[in-house]
mmCIF file of C-alpha atoms in Angstrom:
data_model
loop_
_atom_site.group_PDB
_atom_site.id
_atom_site.type_symbol
_atom_site.label_atom_id
_atom_site.label_comp_id
_atom_site.label_asym_id
_atom_site.label_seq_id
_atom_site.Cartn_x
_atom_site.Cartn_y
_atom_site.Cartn_z
ATOM 1 C CA MET A 1 187.731 -57.694 15.453
ATOM 2 C CA ARG A 2 188.805 -54.406 15.909
ATOM 3 C CA LEU A 3 192.251 -54.037 17.669
ATOM 4 C CA LEU A 4 194.456 -50.922 18.552
ATOM 5 C CA PHE A 5 198.170 -51.674 19.830
ATOM 6 C CA ALA A 6 199.585 -48.958 21.352
ATOM 7 C CA LEU A 7 202.961 -48.185 22.575
ATOM 8 C CA PRO A 8 205.519 -45.037 22.590
ATOM 9 C CA GLY A 9 208.225 -47.125 20.481
ATOM 10 C CA PHE A 10 206.296 -48.366 17.927
ATOM 11 C CA HIS A 11 208.000 -47.601 14.504
ATOM 12 C CA ARG A 12 210.737 -45.420 16.233
ATOM 13 C CA TYR A 13 212.688 -48.286 18.140
ATOM 14 C CA GLU A 14 213.373 -52.271 17.497
ATOM 15 C CA ARG A 15 213.450 -53.472 21.014
ATOM 16 C CA GLY A 16 211.612 -56.582 22.126
ATOM 17 C CA ALA A 17 208.479 -55.418 23.498
ATOM 18 C CA GLU A 18 207.906 -53.237 20.172
ATOM 19 C CA VAL A 19 209.067 -56.257 17.586
ATOM 20 C CA ALA A 20 206.880 -58.742 19.801
ATOM 21 C CA LEU A 21 204.000 -56.870 19.736
ATOM 22 C CA LEU A 22 204.127 -55.543 16.060
ATOM 23 C CA SER A 23 204.574 -58.907 14.819
ATOM 24 C CA VAL A 24 201.528 -59.888 16.745
ATOM 25 C CA ALA A 25 199.762 -56.877 15.194
ATOM 26 C CA ALA A 26 200.835 -57.847 11.480
ATOM 27 C CA GLN A 27 199.964 -61.202 11.817
ATOM 28 C CA LEU A 28 196.650 -60.546 13.092
ATOM 29 C CA ALA A 29 195.696 -57.879 10.394
ATOM 30 C CA ARG A 30 197.170 -60.104 7.501
ATOM 31 C CA THR A 31 194.610 -62.856 8.736
ATOM 32 C CA GLY A 32 191.505 -60.744 8.695
ATOM 33 C CA ASP A 33 191.497 -58.594 11.527
ATOM 34 C CA ASP A 34 191.171 -54.886 11.634
ATOM 35 C CA VAL A 35 194.583 -53.431 13.354
ATOM 36 C CA THR A 36 195.247 -49.842 14.347
ATOM 37 C CA VAL A 37 198.900 -48.997 15.717
ATOM 38 C CA ILE A 38 199.514 -45.868 17.325
ATOM 39 C CA GLY A 39 203.178 -45.262 17.952
ATOM 40 C CA SER A 40 205.837 -42.434 18.078
ATOM 41 C CA GLY A 41 207.607 -43.498 14.597
ATOM 42 C CA GLU A 42 206.473 -42.929 11.138
ATOM 43 C CA ALA A 43 203.728 -45.233 8.998
ATOM 44 C CA LYS A 44 205.764 -47.414 6.523
ATOM 45 C CA PRO A 45 204.335 -48.455 3.076
ATOM 46 C CA ASP A 46 204.407 -52.176 3.562
ATOM 47 C CA ASP A 47 202.376 -51.938 6.892
ATOM 48 C CA PRO A 48 199.457 -54.366 6.833
ATOM 49 C CA TYR A 49 198.146 -52.211 9.393
ATOM 50 C CA LYS A 50 196.671 -48.847 10.152
ATOM 51 C CA PHE A 51 199.271 -46.401 11.364
ATOM 52 C CA ILE A 52 198.661 -43.150 13.110
ATOM 53 C CA HIS A 53 201.561 -41.193 14.661
ATOM 54 C CA ALA A 54 201.465 -39.770 17.946
ATOM 55 C CA GLY A 55 204.569 -37.839 19.437
ATOM 56 C CA SER A 56 206.619 -38.491 22.409
ATOM 57 C CA VAL A 57 210.570 -37.394 23.876
ATOM 58 C CA ARG A 58 212.974 -40.127 23.093
ATOM 59 C CA ARG A 59 214.180 -41.872 26.466
ATOM 60 C CA GLU A 60 217.551 -41.093 25.684
ATOM 61 C CA ASN A 61 217.148 -37.448 26.490
ATOM 62 C CA PHE A 62 216.047 -38.702 30.367
ATOM 63 C CA GLU A 63 218.812 -40.838 31.192
ATOM 64 C CA LYS A 64 220.215 -38.274 33.648
ATOM 65 C CA PHE A 65 217.024 -37.353 35.169
ATOM 66 C CA PRO A 66 216.196 -38.396 38.470
ATOM 67 C CA PHE A 67 214.192 -41.315 39.534
ATOM 68 C CA LEU A 68 211.482 -41.736 41.816
ATOM 69 C CA PRO A 69 207.869 -42.893 41.912
ATOM 70 C CA PRO A 70 206.083 -42.762 39.303
ATOM 71 C CA PHE A 71 208.916 -41.894 37.237
ATOM 72 C CA ARG A 72 211.084 -44.891 37.920
ATOM 73 C CA SER A 73 213.142 -44.867 34.529
ATOM 74 C CA GLU A 74 213.731 -42.967 31.750
ATOM 75 C CA THR A 75 211.039 -45.326 29.950
ATOM 76 C CA VAL A 76 208.637 -43.792 32.020
ATOM 77 C CA TYR A 77 209.696 -40.078 31.400
ATOM 78 C CA GLU A 78 209.407 -40.957 27.861
ATOM 79 C CA GLU A 79 205.759 -42.368 28.124
ATOM 80 C CA ALA A 80 204.719 -39.663 30.190
ATOM 81 C CA THR A 81 205.392 -37.385 26.788
ATOM 82 C CA PHE A 82 203.202 -39.831 24.383
ATOM 83 C CA ALA A 83 200.481 -40.246 26.857
ATOM 84 C CA PRO A 84 198.860 -36.600 26.198
ATOM 85 C CA ASN A 85 199.571 -37.148 22.122
ATOM 86 C CA LEU A 86 197.959 -40.792 22.339
ATOM 87 C CA ALA A 87 194.705 -39.087 23.918
ATOM 88 C CA LEU A 88 194.157 -36.928 21.289
ATOM 89 C CA LYS A 89 194.609 -39.592 18.654
ATOM 90 C CA TYR A 90 192.511 -42.207 20.837
ATOM 91 C CA LYS A 91 188.688 -42.977 19.961
ATOM 92 C CA PRO A 92 187.643 -45.715 21.924
ATOM 93 C CA ALA A 93 184.521 -46.663 20.297
ATOM 94 C CA ASP A 94 186.388 -47.509 17.019
ATOM 95 C CA TYR A 95 187.660 -50.289 18.946
ATOM 96 C CA ASP A 96 186.740 -53.814 20.351
ATOM 97 C CA ALA A 97 189.963 -54.257 22.087
ATOM 98 C CA VAL A 98 193.298 -52.281 22.877
ATOM 99 C CA LEU A 99 196.569 -53.643 23.745
ATOM 100 C CA THR A 100 199.755 -52.253 25.550
ATOM 101 C CA CYS A 101 202.623 -53.201 27.619
ATOM 102 C CA SER A 102 203.336 -49.895 28.835
ATOM 103 C CA PHE A 103 202.078 -48.637 32.161
ATOM 104 C CA PRO A 104 201.262 -46.042 33.980
ATOM 105 C CA PHE A 105 200.186 -43.532 31.608
ATOM 106 C CA THR A 106 199.337 -45.666 28.485
ATOM 107 C CA ASN A 107 197.587 -47.652 30.117
ATOM 108 C CA MET A 108 195.546 -44.886 32.013
ATOM 109 C CA THR A 109 194.735 -43.467 29.216
ATOM 110 C CA LEU A 110 193.535 -46.614 27.053
ATOM 111 C CA ARG A 111 191.311 -47.176 30.134
ATOM 112 C CA ARG A 112 190.071 -43.064 30.047
ATOM 113 C CA PRO A 113 186.244 -42.742 30.754
ATOM 114 C CA ILE A 114 183.968 -42.499 28.111
ATOM 115 C CA VAL A 115 180.487 -40.834 27.532
ATOM 116 C CA GLY A 116 178.044 -43.289 26.096
ATOM 117 C CA GLY A 117 178.472 -46.563 24.480
ATOM 118 C CA LYS A 118 180.908 -49.746 25.281
ATOM 119 C CA LYS A 119 184.538 -48.938 26.240
ATOM 120 C CA PRO A 120 186.862 -51.546 24.383
ATOM 121 C CA LEU A 121 188.477 -54.263 26.352
ATOM 122 C CA ASN A 122 191.654 -53.303 27.905
ATOM 123 C CA ILE A 123 194.549 -55.782 27.309
ATOM 124 C CA PHE A 124 197.636 -55.703 29.135
ATOM 125 C CA VAL A 125 200.455 -57.726 27.828
ATOM 126 C CA THR A 126 203.428 -58.551 30.363
ATOM 127 C CA GLN A 127 206.106 -57.849 28.067
ATOM 128 C CA ASN A 128 208.484 -56.038 30.816
ATOM 129 C CA GLY A 129 207.008 -57.742 33.671
ATOM 130 C CA GLU A 130 204.141 -58.389 35.731
ATOM 131 C CA TRP A 131 204.550 -55.650 38.643
ATOM 132 C CA PRO A 132 201.331 -53.245 37.369
ATOM 133 C CA ALA A 133 199.198 -56.381 38.019
ATOM 134 C CA ILE A 134 200.555 -58.073 41.174
ATOM 135 C CA SER A 135 201.892 -55.132 43.186
ATOM 136 C CA ASN A 136 199.673 -52.744 45.312
ATOM 137 C CA ASP A 137 202.278 -50.107 45.918
ATOM 138 C CA ALA A 138 202.576 -46.515 44.639
ATOM 139 C CA GLU A 139 200.956 -46.061 40.902
ATOM 140 C CA TYR A 140 200.355 -49.774 40.943
ATOM 141 C CA ARG A 141 197.293 -49.254 43.045
ATOM 142 C CA PHE A 142 195.679 -47.901 39.940
ATOM 143 C CA PHE A 143 196.462 -50.437 37.590
ATOM 144 C CA SER A 144 193.302 -52.331 35.700
ATOM 145 C CA CYS A 145 192.790 -54.419 32.533
ATOM 146 C CA ASP A 146 190.186 -56.648 31.475
ATOM 147 C CA GLY A 147 192.197 -59.398 30.018
ATOM 148 C CA LEU A 148 196.279 -60.119 31.128
ATOM 149 C CA VAL A 149 198.630 -61.990 28.622
ATOM 150 C CA CYS A 150 201.294 -63.660 30.924
ATOM 151 C CA THR A 151 204.383 -64.187 28.624
ATOM 152 C CA ASN A 152 205.308 -66.875 30.763
ATOM 153 C CA PRO A 153 203.998 -69.660 33.130
ATOM 154 C CA ASP A 154 204.948 -68.263 36.308
ATOM 155 C CA TYR A 155 202.948 -64.904 35.574
ATOM 156 C CA TYR A 156 199.777 -67.066 34.777
ATOM 157 C CA GLU A 157 199.926 -68.671 38.309
ATOM 158 C CA ASN A 158 200.656 -65.476 40.199
ATOM 159 C CA ASN A 159 197.886 -63.481 37.976
ATOM 160 C CA LYS A 160 195.231 -66.359 37.305
ATOM 161 C CA ASP A 161 192.953 -65.495 40.651
ATOM 162 C CA LYS A 162 193.008 -61.860 40.096
ATOM 163 C CA TRP A 163 192.461 -61.357 36.392
ATOM 164 C CA ASN A 164 191.516 -63.120 33.241
ATOM 165 C CA CYS A 165 194.731 -64.535 31.836
ATOM 166 C CA ALA A 166 196.050 -66.764 29.009
ATOM 167 C CA VAL A 167 199.655 -67.692 28.732
ATOM 168 C CA ILE A 168 200.860 -66.666 25.472
ATOM 169 C CA PRO A 169 205.108 -66.748 25.047
ATOM 170 C CA ASN A 170 206.675 -64.088 22.286
ATOM 171 C CA GLY A 171 207.274 -65.555 18.961
ATOM 172 C CA ILE A 172 209.713 -65.243 15.900
ATOM 173 C CA SER A 173 210.171 -65.368 12.064
ATOM 174 C CA THR A 174 210.617 -68.530 11.112
ATOM 175 C CA ASP A 175 211.173 -66.994 7.448
ATOM 176 C CA ARG A 176 214.141 -64.606 8.789
ATOM 177 C CA PHE A 177 215.540 -66.396 11.548
ATOM 178 C CA ARG A 178 216.959 -69.945 10.033
ATOM 179 C CA LEU A 179 220.211 -71.515 9.758
ATOM 180 C CA GLY A 180 222.804 -69.687 7.730
ATOM 181 C CA SER A 181 226.450 -68.961 7.155
ATOM 182 C CA GLY A 182 226.328 -65.566 8.459
ATOM 183 C CA ASP A 183 228.886 -63.075 7.486
ATOM 184 C CA ARG A 184 231.666 -62.167 9.609
ATOM 185 C CA ALA A 185 233.506 -59.849 7.227
ATOM 186 C CA LYS A 186 230.371 -57.862 6.761
ATOM 187 C CA LEU A 187 229.960 -57.143 10.192
ATOM 188 C CA GLY A 188 233.636 -56.582 11.190
ATOM 189 C CA PHE A 189 234.046 -59.763 13.221
ATOM 190 C CA PRO A 190 237.590 -61.788 13.489
ATOM 191 C CA GLU A 191 237.470 -65.035 11.402
ATOM 192 C CA ASN A 192 239.866 -66.806 13.800
ATOM 193 C CA GLN A 193 238.384 -66.544 16.997
ATOM 194 C CA LYS A 194 235.001 -68.022 18.400
ATOM 195 C CA ILE A 195 232.603 -65.581 18.878
ATOM 196 C CA VAL A 196 230.128 -65.310 21.807
ATOM 197 C CA LEU A 197 227.381 -63.110 21.363
ATOM 198 C CA MET A 198 225.419 -60.981 23.977
ATOM 199 C CA VAL A 199 222.170 -59.158 22.555
ATOM 200 C CA SER A 200 221.497 -56.975 25.203
ATOM 201 C CA ALA A 201 220.808 -53.023 26.258
ATOM 202 C CA LEU A 202 223.824 -51.627 28.655
ATOM 203 C CA ILE A 203 221.476 -51.699 31.119
ATOM 204 C CA PRO A 204 222.324 -53.240 34.965
ATOM 205 C CA THR A 205 219.911 -55.789 34.634
ATOM 206 C CA LYS A 206 221.123 -57.404 31.484
ATOM 207 C CA ARG A 207 224.714 -57.892 33.091
ATOM 208 C CA VAL A 208 227.074 -57.345 30.304
ATOM 209 C CA MET A 209 229.767 -56.304 32.684
ATOM 210 C CA ASP A 210 229.848 -60.315 33.767
ATOM 211 C CA GLY A 211 229.705 -61.400 30.279
ATOM 212 C CA ILE A 212 233.158 -59.244 29.964
ATOM 213 C CA ARG A 213 234.272 -60.981 33.074
ATOM 214 C CA ALA A 214 233.256 -64.330 32.107
ATOM 215 C CA VAL A 215 234.633 -64.359 28.519
ATOM 216 C CA ALA A 216 238.162 -62.791 29.804
ATOM 217 C CA PRO A 217 239.809 -65.885 30.967
ATOM 218 C CA MET A 218 238.879 -67.806 27.463
ATOM 219 C CA ASP A 219 241.920 -67.346 24.843
ATOM 220 C CA GLY A 220 240.822 -67.196 21.380
ATOM 221 C CA THR A 221 237.361 -66.093 22.146
ATOM 222 C CA HIS A 222 235.694 -62.840 21.340
ATOM 223 C CA LEU A 223 232.844 -61.114 22.639
ATOM 224 C CA VAL A 224 230.035 -59.131 20.463
ATOM 225 C CA VAL A 225 227.654 -57.149 22.262
ATOM 226 C CA ALA A 226 224.815 -56.140 19.904
ATOM 227 C CA GLY A 227 223.147 -53.067 22.003
ATOM 228 C CA ASP A 228 223.362 -49.714 23.619
ATOM 229 C CA GLY A 229 222.312 -47.837 26.893
ATOM 230 C CA PRO A 230 223.261 -45.759 29.640
ATOM 231 C CA MET A 231 225.643 -48.377 30.704
ATOM 232 C CA ARG A 232 228.097 -47.874 27.450
ATOM 233 C CA ASP A 233 231.094 -46.232 28.988
ATOM 234 C CA GLU A 234 231.443 -48.432 32.272
ATOM 235 C CA VAL A 235 231.182 -51.176 29.444
ATOM 236 C CA LYS A 236 233.668 -50.173 27.244
ATOM 237 C CA ALA A 237 235.932 -49.302 29.859
ATOM 238 C CA LEU A 238 235.857 -52.926 31.366
ATOM 239 C CA ALA A 239 236.048 -54.486 27.928
ATOM 240 C CA ALA A 240 239.397 -52.275 27.039
ATOM 241 C CA GLU A 241 241.057 -53.471 30.428
ATOM 242 C CA LEU A 242 239.726 -57.221 30.056
ATOM 243 C CA LEU A 243 239.189 -58.115 26.582
ATOM 244 C CA PRO A 244 241.892 -55.538 24.449
ATOM 245 C CA ASP A 245 241.161 -56.629 20.896
ATOM 246 C CA ARG A 246 238.704 -59.457 21.437
ATOM 247 C CA PHE A 247 235.355 -57.326 22.322
ATOM 248 C CA THR A 248 233.200 -55.271 19.657
ATOM 249 C CA GLN A 249 230.144 -53.421 20.791
ATOM 250 C CA LEU A 250 227.534 -52.590 17.905
ATOM 251 C CA THR A 251 223.979 -51.735 17.189
ATOM 252 C CA VAL A 252 222.668 -53.542 13.847
ATOM 253 C CA THR A 253 219.252 -52.826 12.023
ATOM 254 C CA PRO A 254 216.516 -55.588 12.392
ATOM 255 C CA ASP A 255 217.268 -57.063 8.552
ATOM 256 C CA GLN A 256 221.019 -57.408 10.007
ATOM 257 C CA MET A 257 219.543 -59.569 13.138
ATOM 258 C CA PRO A 258 219.380 -63.295 11.406
ATOM 259 C CA THR A 259 223.442 -62.437 9.725
ATOM 260 C CA LEU A 260 224.022 -61.425 13.347
ATOM 261 C CA TYR A 261 223.254 -64.866 15.125
ATOM 262 C CA GLN A 262 224.595 -66.786 12.182
ATOM 263 C CA SER A 263 227.773 -65.008 12.338
ATOM 264 C CA ALA A 264 228.535 -66.330 15.819
ATOM 265 C CA ASP A 265 229.280 -69.798 17.771
ATOM 266 C CA VAL A 266 227.407 -69.200 21.191
ATOM 267 C CA PHE A 267 224.772 -67.366 22.372
ATOM 268 C CA LEU A 268 225.208 -66.101 26.120
ATOM 269 C CA HIS A 269 222.345 -63.739 27.880
ATOM 270 C CA LEU A 270 222.653 -63.215 31.638
ATOM 271 C CA SER A 271 219.450 -61.804 32.562
ATOM 272 C CA LEU A 272 218.166 -63.380 36.037
ATOM 273 C CA LEU A 273 214.404 -63.170 35.168
ATOM 274 C CA GLU A 274 212.994 -61.989 31.977
ATOM 275 C CA SER A 275 209.545 -62.222 31.176
ATOM 276 C CA PHE A 276 210.206 -63.808 28.212
ATOM 277 C CA GLY A 277 213.144 -62.695 25.895
ATOM 278 C CA ASN A 278 212.608 -63.047 22.358
ATOM 279 C CA VAL A 279 216.490 -63.095 21.598
ATOM 280 C CA PHE A 280 216.041 -67.329 23.083
ATOM 281 C CA PRO A 281 213.933 -68.240 20.249
ATOM 282 C CA GLU A 282 215.832 -66.264 17.586
ATOM 283 C CA ALA A 283 219.230 -67.595 18.854
ATOM 284 C CA MET A 284 217.873 -71.215 18.757
ATOM 285 C CA ALA A 285 216.357 -70.877 15.536
ATOM 286 C CA CYS A 286 219.624 -69.916 13.846
ATOM 287 C CA GLY A 287 221.187 -72.999 15.491
ATOM 288 C CA LEU A 288 222.971 -71.414 18.467
ATOM 289 C CA PRO A 289 223.763 -73.252 21.712
ATOM 290 C CA ILE A 290 222.049 -70.896 24.648
ATOM 291 C CA VAL A 291 224.410 -70.110 27.859
ATOM 292 C CA GLY A 292 221.809 -68.769 30.491
ATOM 293 C CA HIS A 293 220.620 -68.482 33.915
ATOM 294 C CA ASP A 294 219.182 -71.694 35.191
ATOM 295 C CA THR A 295 215.311 -70.893 35.979
ATOM 296 C CA PRO A 296 212.334 -72.953 35.288
ATOM 297 C CA ARG A 297 211.046 -70.179 33.268
ATOM 298 C CA LEU A 298 214.251 -70.452 30.885
ATOM 299 C CA ARG A 299 214.036 -74.039 30.685
ATOM 300 C CA TRP A 300 210.117 -73.675 29.547
ATOM 301 C CA ILE A 301 211.427 -71.426 26.914
ATOM 302 C CA VAL A 302 214.554 -73.079 25.312
ATOM 303 C CA GLY A 303 213.971 -76.885 26.963
ATOM 304 C CA ASP A 304 216.858 -79.363 29.188
ATOM 305 C CA ASP A 305 219.241 -79.511 26.309
ATOM 306 C CA GLU A 306 220.933 -75.911 26.642
ATOM 307 C CA PHE A 307 223.911 -74.800 29.042
ATOM 308 C CA LEU A 308 221.816 -73.387 31.671
ATOM 309 C CA VAL A 309 223.801 -72.745 34.929
ATOM 310 C CA ASP A 310 223.848 -70.380 37.990
ATOM 311 C CA THR A 311 225.159 -67.519 36.617
ATOM 312 C CA GLN A 312 225.808 -65.473 39.633
ATOM 313 C CA GLN A 313 229.021 -67.165 39.705
ATOM 314 C CA ILE A 314 230.937 -65.907 36.809
ATOM 315 C CA PRO A 315 233.228 -69.092 36.584
ATOM 316 C CA ASN A 316 229.753 -71.031 35.975
ATOM 317 C CA ILE A 317 229.558 -69.089 33.173
ATOM 318 C CA THR A 318 232.958 -69.318 31.506
ATOM 319 C CA LEU A 319 232.575 -73.244 31.958
ATOM 320 C CA ALA A 320 229.460 -73.149 30.426
ATOM 321 C CA LEU A 321 230.850 -71.412 27.577
ATOM 322 C CA ALA A 322 233.437 -73.626 26.869
ATOM 323 C CA GLU A 323 231.278 -76.706 26.738
ATOM 324 C CA ALA A 324 228.961 -75.228 24.399
ATOM 325 C CA LEU A 325 231.581 -74.245 22.346
ATOM 326 C CA ALA A 326 233.238 -77.765 22.464
ATOM 327 C CA ALA A 327 229.477 -79.067 21.546
ATOM 328 C CA ARG A 328 229.502 -76.528 18.733
ATOM 329 C CA GLU A 329 232.538 -77.687 17.356
ATOM 330 C CA THR A 330 231.211 -81.874 17.379
ATOM 331 C CA SER A 331 227.463 -81.170 16.225
ATOM 332 C CA PRO A 332 226.329 -79.446 13.426
ATOM 333 C CA ALA A 333 224.102 -76.965 13.718
ATOM 334 C CA GLN A 334 220.176 -77.536 13.577
ATOM 335 C CA VAL A 335 216.909 -76.063 14.325
ATOM 336 C CA SER A 336 214.774 -77.900 17.091
ATOM 337 C CA GLU A 337 211.039 -78.143 16.735
ATOM 338 C CA ARG A 338 211.063 -76.078 20.331
ATOM 339 C CA ALA A 339 212.389 -73.234 18.102
ATOM 340 C CA THR A 340 209.968 -73.239 15.205
ATOM 341 C CA SER A 341 206.860 -73.710 17.798
ATOM 342 C CA PHE A 342 207.488 -69.721 18.563
ATOM 343 C CA ALA A 343 206.546 -68.879 14.750
ATOM 344 C CA TRP A 344 204.419 -65.476 14.892
ATOM 345 C CA SER A 345 201.587 -67.319 13.231
ATOM 346 C CA ASN A 346 201.144 -69.545 16.004
ATOM 347 C CA ILE A 347 201.147 -66.915 18.522
ATOM 348 C CA ALA A 348 198.872 -64.781 16.819
ATOM 349 C CA ASP A 349 196.365 -67.638 16.679
ATOM 350 C CA GLN A 350 196.578 -67.524 20.581
ATOM 351 C CA TYR A 351 195.843 -64.392 20.788
ATOM 352 C CA ARG A 352 192.884 -64.383 18.410
ATOM 353 C CA ASP A 353 191.478 -67.127 20.456
ATOM 354 C CA PHE A 354 191.966 -65.043 23.965
ATOM 355 C CA LEU A 355 190.374 -61.672 22.515
ATOM 356 C CA SER A 356 187.502 -63.597 21.200
ATOM 357 C CA GLY A 357 186.751 -65.572 24.308
ATOM 358 C CA LEU A 358 186.469 -62.617 26.420
ATOM 359 C CA LEU A 359 184.523 -60.799 23.756
ATOM 360 C CA ARG A 360 182.071 -63.434 24.129
ATOM 361 C CA ASP A 361 182.115 -63.420 27.668
ATOM 362 C CA ARG A 362 181.147 -59.867 27.650
ATOM 363 C CA ALA A 363 178.794 -60.297 25.228
#
């Protein structure tokens, strides 16, 4: 198959959506498909796919801009600067299918009318939510796709009667994310305290402030937050007040992520309802116990043996962290079969099966 993956942040950012889609693209390219990637970063010498640069303005430049439909966030502003450059580089006749998780401007650019020939299948991946697919409000009325990759069963149930759907989760590199001793000294973590790790953008939905409040009463416990974002000043101020000398905020390179997990004692993630969350199988593969918000969706990812509670009550988080740390003390770290089932090779096979089926149906 001739496939195109398009997203503003490709080769420029290492966030969840970028990591997930590029991992699928790379795995498909390595196993025989003709894959092209268009993003605002630069080509890398070891890419298994063809990379095309299409510039955009970084989303950080839009953090103080007004948010209103369709410009609901700094992410959409960034996407609006990417779409015209994507349109110049995108040649529909070169592809059997195009994939993105970005709406509205990227999705609409990839769906543009063409004169003559056959348009490629347009596949939308629900990395950042299913809102474009289920809503009929404002700009969402103009959404369309030929196939919808649902990153969890909830999205599938909500959309199966309207779109061609498949449930395909995100994955992990099991060669990189595995058990290890970590390196606290290199990362600057204290050796004599328990490490609670959050890997989160500093935005309201990630609830890092609640993580600070939950760890505050736990003596001998240090909170590490790996991520950045527009709430950085508020987060640092609250941590200085409630966690003096027990808080670290940092950003790490993708190569450092396995060491980051391996250097912690427990993983905490407080988003109430994420579409998937790559961080969960990554942490599980490194042997960390998980504390998160108890939903059927998260249980579908991590199983029934983790420390899931109603995290809207801060004392529940504190108690779950204490229980997870106690379990870590008494049981050696281990990797479950559930974690290894998320290997990218398995996920890419599911993408190939879904795309091949859609192409057969169209033929």
